[in-house]
Amino acid sequence: MKSVVASVIILVFIFGLMFFSSSYVNSTANDMASSMETILTSAEEENWETVNGINNENIEKWHKISKVYNCIFHHDEVDKISIYMEEIDKYIKTQEKTDTMAAAASLRFLFEHLSKKDQASWENII
Amino acid sequence: MIIVFLRTIILYLTVIVAMRIMGKRQIGDLQPSEMVVTIMISELASIPMQATGTPLVAGIIPILTLIAAEVLLSYFTLKNKTIRDVVSGTPSIVVQDGKMNFEEMKKLRMNEDDLLEELRLGNCPNIQDVKYAITETNGHLSIILKEGAQPITAKDLSKKKGGKLK
């Protein structure tokens, strides 16, 4: 009976972890993706002050988020985002419009991809 | 290097805990479902041990899930005979009164040589001496000998002498 109780506790813990990781990834990835969308539109209008402000916020957010993401996703995927974050930072500082937009579009795609990847859908299960 | 070392220790401890929760059976005595879980756990633990790019959680969560599922399944098999029959199967009588039951042997995909080998390993070289030979759900062959072929016991001796065993 002790092992049955332990198993039920393990299952409750796993469900809790699943719920936490799913909601965390969903909210943070969507938030980062929408930030990238804002960077895309602002960079197109060459509003570099806004772009720079959002980028600084994103770097701070990513610093915290990446620690949790490393526990959930394959480290290569998280590293890929980190590389793009570094790239976009340099492009924004040098005000390279095309490169900033390209990097922002890639990052938006990657965040949306992570959010979709963590959803409990048949597509992901199969 | 230290990452691989620490990950190995964590996974080793997880597998130890998992095996302790699963119980004390020997590999040869495992039921089919337990055998599957044991093989899967060993595989699951070894992959994230070396692949440092894979999150440790990706190895630990499946191990814990398998153990929880296995323990709960064995609890339900304990409570319900139908579930027990589906999960563990039922024993099959392969020899009855010294005669092979070919129908059951066909179901088990067991040939005559396999059966005779099992009987010999069970110290019964002559099939005519077998009252029942039963393939248990864990794959072992239980042999019940005919009355005349059974080894002599202290009880038999006391019967012959008409005395009582102390």
PDB file of C-alpha atoms in Angstrom:
ATOM      1  CA  MET A   1       0.000   0.000   0.000  1.00  0.00           C
ATOM      2  CA  LYS A   2       2.952   2.311   0.720  1.00  0.00           C
ATOM      3  CA  SER A   3       4.164   2.010  -2.854  1.00  0.00           C
ATOM      4  CA  VAL A   4       0.653   2.751  -4.173  1.00  0.00           C
ATOM      5  CA  VAL A   5       0.540   5.963  -2.104  1.00  0.00           C
ATOM      6  CA  ALA A   6       4.058   6.855  -3.337  1.00  0.00           C
ATOM      7  CA  SER A   7       2.949   6.271  -6.936  1.00  0.00           C
ATOM      8  CA  VAL A   8      -0.117   8.472  -6.523  1.00  0.00           C
ATOM      9  CA  ILE A   9       2.097  11.222  -5.024  1.00  0.00           C
ATOM     10  CA  ILE A  10       4.534  10.864  -7.954  1.00  0.00           C
ATOM     11  CA  LEU A  11       1.657  11.141 -10.445  1.00  0.00           C
ATOM     12  CA  VAL A  12       0.251  14.237  -8.694  1.00  0.00           C
ATOM     13  CA  PHE A  13       3.755  15.762  -8.761  1.00  0.00           C
ATOM     14  CA  ILE A  14       4.128  14.986 -12.479  1.00  0.00           C
ATOM     15  CA  PHE A  15       0.714  16.480 -13.273  1.00  0.00           C
ATOM     16  CA  GLY A  16       1.608  19.602 -11.262  1.00  0.00           C
ATOM     17  CA  LEU A  17       4.906  19.919 -13.110  1.00  0.00           C
ATOM     18  CA  MET A  18       3.147  19.415 -16.441  1.00  0.00           C
ATOM     19  CA  PHE A  19       0.594  22.106 -15.647  1.00  0.00           C
ATOM     20  CA  PHE A  20       3.294  24.536 -14.478  1.00  0.00           C
ATOM     21  CA  SER A  21       5.611  23.984 -17.453  1.00  0.00           C
ATOM     22  CA  SER A  22       2.780  24.161 -19.957  1.00  0.00           C
ATOM     23  CA  SER A  23       1.330  27.414 -18.591  1.00  0.00           C
ATOM     24  CA  TYR A  24       4.793  28.961 -18.086  1.00  0.00           C
ATOM     25  CA  VAL A  25       5.945  28.156 -21.618  1.00  0.00           C
ATOM     26  CA  ASN A  26       2.648  29.263 -23.107  1.00  0.00           C
ATOM     27  CA  SER A  27       2.643  32.664 -21.387  1.00  0.00           C
ATOM     28  CA  THR A  28       6.368  33.457 -21.733  1.00  0.00           C
ATOM     29  CA  ALA A  29       6.769  32.231 -25.325  1.00  0.00           C
ATOM     30  CA  ASN A  30       3.656  34.109 -26.471  1.00  0.00           C
ATOM     31  CA  ASP A  31       4.850  37.230 -24.633  1.00  0.00           C
ATOM     32  CA  MET A  32       8.284  37.025 -26.286  1.00  0.00           C
ATOM     33  CA  ALA A  33       6.721  36.337 -29.700  1.00  0.00           C
ATOM     34  CA  SER A  34       4.485  39.401 -29.419  1.00  0.00           C
ATOM     35  CA  SER A  35       7.529  41.492 -28.364  1.00  0.00           C
ATOM     36  CA  MET A  36       9.296  40.320 -31.504  1.00  0.00           C
ATOM     37  CA  GLU A  37       6.244  41.313 -33.536  1.00  0.00           C
ATOM     38  CA  THR A  38       6.460  44.830 -32.020  1.00  0.00           C
ATOM     39  CA  ILE A  39      10.191  44.965 -32.808  1.00  0.00           C
ATOM     40  CA  LEU A  40       9.400  43.932 -36.404  1.00  0.00           C
ATOM     41  CA  THR A  41       6.843  46.707 -36.928  1.00  0.00           C
ATOM     42  CA  SER A  42       8.912  49.346 -35.083  1.00  0.00           C
ATOM     43  CA  ALA A  43      12.072  48.414 -37.011  1.00  0.00           C
ATOM     44  CA  GLU A  44      10.148  48.721 -40.260  1.00  0.00           C
ATOM     45  CA  GLU A  45       9.179  52.266 -39.235  1.00  0.00           C
ATOM     46  CA  GLU A  46      12.793  52.786 -38.100  1.00  0.00           C
ATOM     47  CA  ASN A  47      11.637  53.738 -34.629  1.00  0.00           C
ATOM     48  CA  TRP A  48      14.929  52.684 -33.035  1.00  0.00           C
ATOM     49  CA  GLU A  49      14.206  54.135 -29.592  1.00  0.00           C
ATOM     50  CA  THR A  50      11.189  51.872 -29.135  1.00  0.00           C
ATOM     51  CA  VAL A  51      13.036  48.897 -30.633  1.00  0.00           C
ATOM     52  CA  ASN A  52      15.960  49.404 -28.264  1.00  0.00           C
ATOM     53  CA  GLY A  53      13.692  49.701 -25.212  1.00  0.00           C
ATOM     54  CA  ILE A  54      11.795  46.502 -26.054  1.00  0.00           C
ATOM     55  CA  ASN A  55      15.040  44.684 -26.821  1.00  0.00           C
ATOM     56  CA  ASN A  56      16.548  45.583 -23.439  1.00  0.00           C
ATOM     57  CA  GLU A  57      13.418  44.314 -21.697  1.00  0.00           C
ATOM     58  CA  ASN A  58      13.563  41.114 -23.773  1.00  0.00           C
ATOM     59  CA  ILE A  59      17.202  40.461 -22.864  1.00  0.00           C
ATOM     60  CA  GLU A  60      16.334  40.755 -19.172  1.00  0.00           C
ATOM     61  CA  LYS A  61      13.285  38.504 -19.562  1.00  0.00           C
ATOM     62  CA  TRP A  62      15.215  35.935 -21.610  1.00  0.00           C
ATOM     63  CA  HIS A  63      17.914  35.740 -18.961  1.00  0.00           C
ATOM     64  CA  LYS A  64      15.287  34.476 -16.472  1.00  0.00           C
ATOM     65  CA  ILE A  65      13.205  32.428 -18.928  1.00  0.00           C
ATOM     66  CA  SER A  66      16.161  30.536 -20.430  1.00  0.00           C
ATOM     67  CA  LYS A  67      16.965  28.954 -17.055  1.00  0.00           C
ATOM     68  CA  VAL A  68      13.513  27.345 -16.893  1.00  0.00           C
ATOM     69  CA  TYR A  69      13.498  26.505 -20.623  1.00  0.00           C
ATOM     70  CA  ASN A  70      16.767  24.595 -20.215  1.00  0.00           C
ATOM     71  CA  CYS A  71      14.974  22.265 -17.801  1.00  0.00           C
ATOM     72  CA  ILE A  72      12.107  21.678 -20.240  1.00  0.00           C
ATOM     73  CA  PHE A  73      13.476  21.794 -23.791  1.00  0.00           C
ATOM     74  CA  HIS A  74      16.489  20.364 -25.525  1.00  0.00           C
ATOM     75  CA  HIS A  75      19.442  22.654 -24.771  1.00  0.00           C
ATOM     76  CA  ASP A  76      20.215  23.124 -28.489  1.00  0.00           C
ATOM     77  CA  GLU A  77      16.863  24.834 -29.024  1.00  0.00           C
ATOM     78  CA  VAL A  78      17.423  27.201 -26.109  1.00  0.00           C
ATOM     79  CA  ASP A  79      20.974  27.933 -27.321  1.00  0.00           C
ATOM     80  CA  LYS A  80      19.627  28.746 -30.780  1.00  0.00           C
ATOM     81  CA  ILE A  81      17.342  31.407 -29.279  1.00  0.00           C
ATOM     82  CA  SER A  82      20.226  32.785 -27.189  1.00  0.00           C
ATOM     83  CA  ILE A  83      22.352  33.154 -30.338  1.00  0.00           C
ATOM     84  CA  TYR A  84      19.544  35.028 -32.133  1.00  0.00           C
ATOM     85  CA  MET A  85      19.054  37.247 -29.062  1.00  0.00           C
ATOM     86  CA  GLU A  86      22.751  38.185 -29.210  1.00  0.00           C
ATOM     87  CA  GLU A  87      22.513  38.815 -32.942  1.00  0.00           C
ATOM     88  CA  ILE A  88      19.419  41.001 -32.743  1.00  0.00           C
ATOM     89  CA  ASP A  89      20.997  43.038 -29.949  1.00  0.00           C
ATOM     90  CA  LYS A  90      23.991  43.891 -32.152  1.00  0.00           C
ATOM     91  CA  TYR A  91      21.792  44.616 -35.200  1.00  0.00           C
ATOM     92  CA  ILE A  92      19.637  47.000 -33.172  1.00  0.00           C
ATOM     93  CA  LYS A  93      22.665  48.791 -31.738  1.00  0.00           C
ATOM     94  CA  THR A  94      24.050  49.317 -35.251  1.00  0.00           C
ATOM     95  CA  GLN A  95      20.520  50.102 -36.548  1.00  0.00           C
ATOM     96  CA  GLU A  96      20.618  47.472 -39.309  1.00  0.00           C
ATOM     97  CA  LYS A  97      16.994  47.458 -40.407  1.00  0.00           C
ATOM     98  CA  THR A  98      16.957  44.362 -42.640  1.00  0.00           C
ATOM     99  CA  ASP A  99      19.007  42.192 -40.298  1.00  0.00           C
ATOM    100  CA  THR A 100      16.993  43.307 -37.253  1.00  0.00           C
ATOM    101  CA  MET A 101      13.761  42.396 -39.021  1.00  0.00           C
ATOM    102  CA  ALA A 102      15.144  39.035 -40.157  1.00  0.00           C
ATOM    103  CA  ALA A 103      16.382  38.148 -36.655  1.00  0.00           C
ATOM    104  CA  ALA A 104      13.103  39.320 -35.060  1.00  0.00           C
ATOM    105  CA  ALA A 105      11.098  37.177 -37.509  1.00  0.00           C
ATOM    106  CA  SER A 106      13.288  34.144 -36.721  1.00  0.00           C
ATOM    107  CA  LEU A 107      12.899  34.693 -32.979  1.00  0.00           C
ATOM    108  CA  ARG A 108       9.133  35.134 -33.302  1.00  0.00           C
ATOM    109  CA  PHE A 109       8.980  31.847 -35.211  1.00  0.00           C
ATOM    110  CA  LEU A 110      11.148  30.044 -32.620  1.00  0.00           C
ATOM    111  CA  PHE A 111       9.041  31.256 -29.673  1.00  0.00           C
ATOM    112  CA  GLU A 112       5.804  30.338 -31.427  1.00  0.00           C
ATOM    113  CA  HIS A 113       7.312  26.954 -32.279  1.00  0.00           C
ATOM    114  CA  LEU A 114       8.254  26.304 -28.618  1.00  0.00           C
ATOM    115  CA  SER A 115       4.774  27.307 -27.478  1.00  0.00           C
ATOM    116  CA  LYS A 116       3.158  24.945 -30.012  1.00  0.00           C
ATOM    117  CA  LYS A 117       5.640  22.175 -29.218  1.00  0.00           C
ATOM    118  CA  ASP A 118       4.606  22.083 -25.557  1.00  0.00           C
ATOM    119  CA  GLN A 119       0.877  21.805 -26.257  1.00  0.00           C
ATOM    120  CA  ALA A 120      -0.882  18.479 -25.682  1.00  0.00           C
ATOM    121  CA  SER A 121      -2.019  17.928 -29.268  1.00  0.00           C
ATOM    122  CA  TRP A 122      -2.224  14.789 -31.430  1.00  0.00           C
ATOM    123  CA  GLU A 123       0.264  16.366 -33.796  1.00  0.00           C
ATOM    124  CA  ASN A 124       2.873  16.507 -30.997  1.00  0.00           C
ATOM    125  CA  ILE A 125       2.019  13.117 -29.503  1.00  0.00           C
ATOM    126  CA  ILE A 126       2.226  11.225 -32.790  1.00  0.00           C
TER     127      ILE A 126
ATOM    128  CA  MET B   1      32.793  16.298 -17.082  1.00  0.00           C
ATOM    129  CA  ILE B   2      31.292  17.218 -13.706  1.00  0.00           C
ATOM    130  CA  ILE B   3      27.876  17.612 -15.354  1.00  0.00           C
ATOM    131  CA  VAL B   4      27.974  14.017 -16.665  1.00  0.00           C
ATOM    132  CA  PHE B   5      29.094  12.816 -13.227  1.00  0.00           C
ATOM    133  CA  LEU B   6      26.290  14.622 -11.388  1.00  0.00           C
ATOM    134  CA  ARG B   7      23.662  13.583 -13.929  1.00  0.00           C
ATOM    135  CA  THR B   8      24.772   9.951 -13.596  1.00  0.00           C
ATOM    136  CA  ILE B   9      24.494  10.118  -9.797  1.00  0.00           C
ATOM    137  CA  ILE B  10      21.015  11.689  -9.986  1.00  0.00           C
ATOM    138  CA  LEU B  11      19.790   9.112 -12.514  1.00  0.00           C
ATOM    139  CA  TYR B  12      21.364   6.252 -10.564  1.00  0.00           C
ATOM    140  CA  LEU B  13      19.534   7.351  -7.407  1.00  0.00           C
ATOM    141  CA  THR B  14      16.293   7.750  -9.372  1.00  0.00           C
ATOM    142  CA  VAL B  15      16.584   4.208 -10.749  1.00  0.00           C
ATOM    143  CA  ILE B  16      17.367   2.839  -7.255  1.00  0.00           C
ATOM    144  CA  VAL B  17      14.274   4.573  -5.851  1.00  0.00           C
ATOM    145  CA  ALA B  18      12.238   3.323  -8.803  1.00  0.00           C
ATOM    146  CA  MET B  19      13.370  -0.267  -8.290  1.00  0.00           C
ATOM    147  CA  ARG B  20      12.668  -0.075  -4.561  1.00  0.00           C
ATOM    148  CA  ILE B  21       9.132   1.145  -5.247  1.00  0.00           C
ATOM    149  CA  MET B  22       8.659  -1.642  -7.810  1.00  0.00           C
ATOM    150  CA  GLY B  23       9.456  -4.419  -5.348  1.00  0.00           C
ATOM    151  CA  LYS B  24      11.803  -7.267  -4.670  1.00  0.00           C
ATOM    152  CA  ARG B  25      11.348  -9.722  -7.504  1.00  0.00           C
ATOM    153  CA  GLN B  26      14.246 -11.301  -9.328  1.00  0.00           C
ATOM    154  CA  ILE B  27      14.603 -10.732 -13.088  1.00  0.00           C
ATOM    155  CA  GLY B  28      13.569 -14.343 -13.833  1.00  0.00           C
ATOM    156  CA  ASP B  29      10.398 -13.990 -11.780  1.00  0.00           C
ATOM    157  CA  LEU B  30       9.160 -10.829 -13.452  1.00  0.00           C
ATOM    158  CA  GLN B  31       5.703 -10.654 -14.970  1.00  0.00           C
ATOM    159  CA  PRO B  32       5.604  -9.487 -18.637  1.00  0.00           C
ATOM    160  CA  SER B  33       4.617  -5.913 -17.679  1.00  0.00           C
ATOM    161  CA  GLU B  34       7.381  -5.708 -15.044  1.00  0.00           C
ATOM    162  CA  MET B  35       9.930  -7.015 -17.530  1.00  0.00           C
ATOM    163  CA  VAL B  36       8.914  -4.319 -20.038  1.00  0.00           C
ATOM    164  CA  VAL B  37       9.191  -1.585 -17.386  1.00  0.00           C
ATOM    165  CA  THR B  38      12.631  -2.822 -16.245  1.00  0.00           C
ATOM    166  CA  ILE B  39      14.049  -2.824 -19.779  1.00  0.00           C
ATOM    167  CA  MET B  40      12.544   0.582 -20.561  1.00  0.00           C
ATOM    168  CA  ILE B  41      13.903   2.133 -17.355  1.00  0.00           C
ATOM    169  CA  SER B  42      17.447   0.984 -18.073  1.00  0.00           C
ATOM    170  CA  GLU B  43      17.238   2.501 -21.545  1.00  0.00           C
ATOM    171  CA  LEU B  44      15.606   5.728 -20.357  1.00  0.00           C
ATOM    172  CA  ALA B  45      18.221   6.283 -17.670  1.00  0.00           C
ATOM    173  CA  SER B  46      21.218   5.726 -19.932  1.00  0.00           C
ATOM    174  CA  ILE B  47      20.294   8.258 -22.653  1.00  0.00           C
ATOM    175  CA  PRO B  48      20.208  11.524 -20.608  1.00  0.00           C
ATOM    176  CA  MET B  49      23.260  10.288 -18.672  1.00  0.00           C
ATOM    177  CA  GLN B  50      25.507  10.870 -21.687  1.00  0.00           C
ATOM    178  CA  ALA B  51      23.524  13.429 -23.702  1.00  0.00           C
ATOM    179  CA  THR B  52      24.075  16.579 -21.667  1.00  0.00           C
ATOM    180  CA  GLY B  53      21.958  18.546 -24.171  1.00  0.00           C
ATOM    181  CA  THR B  54      18.865  16.624 -23.143  1.00  0.00           C
ATOM    182  CA  PRO B  55      17.124  17.977 -20.034  1.00  0.00           C
ATOM    183  CA  LEU B  56      17.424  15.610 -17.075  1.00  0.00           C
ATOM    184  CA  VAL B  57      13.667  15.922 -16.606  1.00  0.00           C
ATOM    185  CA  ALA B  58      13.236  14.189 -19.987  1.00  0.00           C
ATOM    186  CA  GLY B  59      14.744  11.066 -18.422  1.00  0.00           C
ATOM    187  CA  ILE B  60      13.358  11.316 -14.901  1.00  0.00           C
ATOM    188  CA  ILE B  61       9.704  12.008 -15.792  1.00  0.00           C
ATOM    189  CA  PRO B  62       9.299   8.877 -17.995  1.00  0.00           C
ATOM    190  CA  ILE B  63      10.989   6.719 -15.333  1.00  0.00           C
ATOM    191  CA  LEU B  64       8.683   8.027 -12.602  1.00  0.00           C
ATOM    192  CA  THR B  65       5.643   7.706 -14.881  1.00  0.00           C
ATOM    193  CA  LEU B  66       6.490   4.078 -15.716  1.00  0.00           C
ATOM    194  CA  ILE B  67       6.990   3.190 -12.072  1.00  0.00           C
ATOM    195  CA  ALA B  68       3.760   4.859 -10.992  1.00  0.00           C
ATOM    196  CA  ALA B  69       1.876   3.133 -13.832  1.00  0.00           C
ATOM    197  CA  GLU B  70       3.430  -0.232 -12.986  1.00  0.00           C
ATOM    198  CA  VAL B  71       2.661   0.023  -9.254  1.00  0.00           C
ATOM    199  CA  LEU B  72      -0.916   1.163  -9.883  1.00  0.00           C
ATOM    200  CA  LEU B  73      -1.436  -1.562 -12.489  1.00  0.00           C
ATOM    201  CA  SER B  74      -0.176  -4.236 -10.098  1.00  0.00           C
ATOM    202  CA  TYR B  75      -2.468  -2.808  -7.403  1.00  0.00           C
ATOM    203  CA  PHE B  76      -5.455  -3.109  -9.745  1.00  0.00           C
ATOM    204  CA  THR B  77      -4.421  -6.624 -10.806  1.00  0.00           C
ATOM    205  CA  LEU B  78      -4.344  -7.530  -7.133  1.00  0.00           C
ATOM    206  CA  LYS B  79      -7.901  -6.281  -6.695  1.00  0.00           C
ATOM    207  CA  ASN B  80      -9.448  -7.527  -9.938  1.00  0.00           C
ATOM    208  CA  LYS B  81      -9.036 -10.965 -11.536  1.00  0.00           C
ATOM    209  CA  THR B  82     -10.113  -9.865 -15.012  1.00  0.00           C
ATOM    210  CA  ILE B  83      -7.399  -7.183 -15.097  1.00  0.00           C
ATOM    211  CA  ARG B  84      -4.944  -9.737 -13.705  1.00  0.00           C
ATOM    212  CA  ASP B  85      -5.784 -12.216 -16.515  1.00  0.00           C
ATOM    213  CA  VAL B  86      -5.440  -9.524 -19.183  1.00  0.00           C
ATOM    214  CA  VAL B  87      -2.138  -8.098 -17.857  1.00  0.00           C
ATOM    215  CA  SER B  88      -0.370 -11.215 -16.591  1.00  0.00           C
ATOM    216  CA  GLY B  89      -2.122 -13.926 -18.594  1.00  0.00           C
ATOM    217  CA  THR B  90      -3.150 -17.334 -17.219  1.00  0.00           C
ATOM    218  CA  PRO B  91      -1.078 -20.473 -16.570  1.00  0.00           C
ATOM    219  CA  SER B  92      -1.194 -23.120 -19.319  1.00  0.00           C
ATOM    220  CA  ILE B  93      -1.223 -26.877 -18.771  1.00  0.00           C
ATOM    221  CA  VAL B  94       1.257 -28.284 -21.289  1.00  0.00           C
ATOM    222  CA  VAL B  95       1.460 -31.856 -19.969  1.00  0.00           C
ATOM    223  CA  GLN B  96      -1.439 -33.768 -18.453  1.00  0.00           C
ATOM    224  CA  ASP B  97      -1.114 -37.379 -17.247  1.00  0.00           C
ATOM    225  CA  GLY B  98       2.136 -37.880 -19.153  1.00  0.00           C
ATOM    226  CA  LYS B  99       0.712 -36.558 -22.450  1.00  0.00           C
ATOM    227  CA  MET B 100       1.691 -33.355 -24.165  1.00  0.00           C
ATOM    228  CA  ASN B 101      -1.046 -30.800 -24.742  1.00  0.00           C
ATOM    229  CA  PHE B 102      -0.113 -29.718 -28.265  1.00  0.00           C
ATOM    230  CA  GLU B 103      -2.885 -27.124 -28.495  1.00  0.00           C
ATOM    231  CA  GLU B 104      -1.554 -25.214 -25.494  1.00  0.00           C
ATOM    232  CA  MET B 105       2.020 -25.689 -26.690  1.00  0.00           C
ATOM    233  CA  LYS B 106       1.067 -24.181 -30.057  1.00  0.00           C
ATOM    234  CA  LYS B 107      -0.415 -21.146 -28.282  1.00  0.00           C
ATOM    235  CA  LEU B 108       2.815 -20.734 -26.307  1.00  0.00           C
ATOM    236  CA  ARG B 109       4.939 -21.355 -29.434  1.00  0.00           C
ATOM    237  CA  MET B 110       6.724 -24.072 -27.471  1.00  0.00           C
ATOM    238  CA  ASN B 111       8.022 -27.127 -29.346  1.00  0.00           C
ATOM    239  CA  GLU B 112       8.498 -30.657 -27.979  1.00  0.00           C
ATOM    240  CA  ASP B 113      12.237 -30.199 -27.531  1.00  0.00           C
ATOM    241  CA  ASP B 114      11.714 -27.048 -25.476  1.00  0.00           C
ATOM    242  CA  LEU B 115       9.264 -28.859 -23.244  1.00  0.00           C
ATOM    243  CA  LEU B 116      11.484 -31.911 -22.766  1.00  0.00           C
ATOM    244  CA  GLU B 117      14.421 -29.620 -22.001  1.00  0.00           C
ATOM    245  CA  GLU B 118      12.387 -27.787 -19.367  1.00  0.00           C
ATOM    246  CA  LEU B 119      11.325 -31.119 -17.859  1.00  0.00           C
ATOM    247  CA  ARG B 120      14.922 -32.339 -17.716  1.00  0.00           C
ATOM    248  CA  LEU B 121      15.963 -29.073 -16.071  1.00  0.00           C
ATOM    249  CA  GLY B 122      13.192 -29.699 -13.565  1.00  0.00           C
ATOM    250  CA  ASN B 123      14.739 -33.126 -12.724  1.00  0.00           C
ATOM    251  CA  CYS B 124      12.088 -35.059 -14.599  1.00  0.00           C
ATOM    252  CA  PRO B 125      13.627 -36.891 -17.576  1.00  0.00           C
ATOM    253  CA  ASN B 126      10.594 -39.127 -18.156  1.00  0.00           C
ATOM    254  CA  ILE B 127       7.425 -37.392 -19.322  1.00  0.00           C
ATOM    255  CA  GLN B 128       5.374 -40.439 -18.263  1.00  0.00           C
ATOM    256  CA  ASP B 129       6.082 -39.520 -14.629  1.00  0.00           C
ATOM    257  CA  VAL B 130       4.424 -36.116 -15.026  1.00  0.00           C
ATOM    258  CA  LYS B 131       0.923 -35.624 -13.708  1.00  0.00           C
ATOM    259  CA  TYR B 132       0.826 -31.956 -14.690  1.00  0.00           C
ATOM    260  CA  ALA B 133       3.357 -29.569 -16.219  1.00  0.00           C
ATOM    261  CA  ILE B 134       2.158 -25.988 -16.095  1.00  0.00           C
ATOM    262  CA  THR B 135       3.738 -22.970 -17.772  1.00  0.00           C
ATOM    263  CA  GLU B 136       3.281 -20.171 -15.247  1.00  0.00           C
ATOM    264  CA  THR B 137       2.584 -16.534 -16.166  1.00  0.00           C
ATOM    265  CA  ASN B 138       6.229 -15.605 -15.509  1.00  0.00           C
ATOM    266  CA  GLY B 139       7.448 -18.294 -17.959  1.00  0.00           C
ATOM    267  CA  HIS B 140       8.548 -20.895 -15.408  1.00  0.00           C
ATOM    268  CA  LEU B 141       7.475 -24.525 -15.827  1.00  0.00           C
ATOM    269  CA  SER B 142       5.945 -26.084 -12.717  1.00  0.00           C
ATOM    270  CA  ILE B 143       6.096 -29.874 -12.665  1.00  0.00           C
ATOM    271  CA  ILE B 144       3.744 -31.988 -10.583  1.00  0.00           C
ATOM    272  CA  LEU B 145       4.770 -35.660 -10.609  1.00  0.00           C
ATOM    273  CA  LYS B 146       2.479 -38.692 -10.497  1.00  0.00           C
ATOM    274  CA  GLU B 147       2.086 -40.249  -7.076  1.00  0.00           C
ATOM    275  CA  GLY B 148       4.460 -43.174  -7.763  1.00  0.00           C
ATOM    276  CA  ALA B 149       7.171 -40.915  -9.160  1.00  0.00           C
ATOM    277  CA  GLN B 150       7.246 -38.405  -6.329  1.00  0.00           C
ATOM    278  CA  PRO B 151      10.348 -38.423  -4.133  1.00  0.00           C
ATOM    279  CA  ILE B 152       9.945 -40.074  -0.750  1.00  0.00           C
ATOM    280  CA  THR B 153       9.251 -37.759   2.176  1.00  0.00           C
ATOM    281  CA  ALA B 154       9.484 -38.132   5.945  1.00  0.00           C
ATOM    282  CA  LYS B 155       5.683 -38.210   5.996  1.00  0.00           C
ATOM    283  CA  ASP B 156       5.664 -41.265   3.666  1.00  0.00           C
ATOM    284  CA  LEU B 157       8.149 -43.052   5.912  1.00  0.00           C
ATOM    285  CA  SER B 158       6.066 -42.479   9.012  1.00  0.00           C
ATOM    286  CA  LYS B 159       2.971 -43.766   7.178  1.00  0.00           C
ATOM    287  CA  LYS B 160       4.796 -46.961   6.243  1.00  0.00           C
ATOM    288  CA  LYS B 161       5.951 -47.548   9.782  1.00  0.00           C
ATOM    289  CA  GLY B 162       2.543 -46.643  11.136  1.00  0.00           C
ATOM    290  CA  GLY B 163       4.134 -44.148  13.487  1.00  0.00           C
ATOM    291  CA  LYS B 164       3.728 -40.450  13.980  1.00  0.00           C
ATOM    292  CA  LEU B 165       6.112 -37.701  13.072  1.00  0.00           C
ATOM    293  CA  LYS B 166       7.399 -35.673  15.947  1.00  0.00           C
TER     294      LYS B 166
END
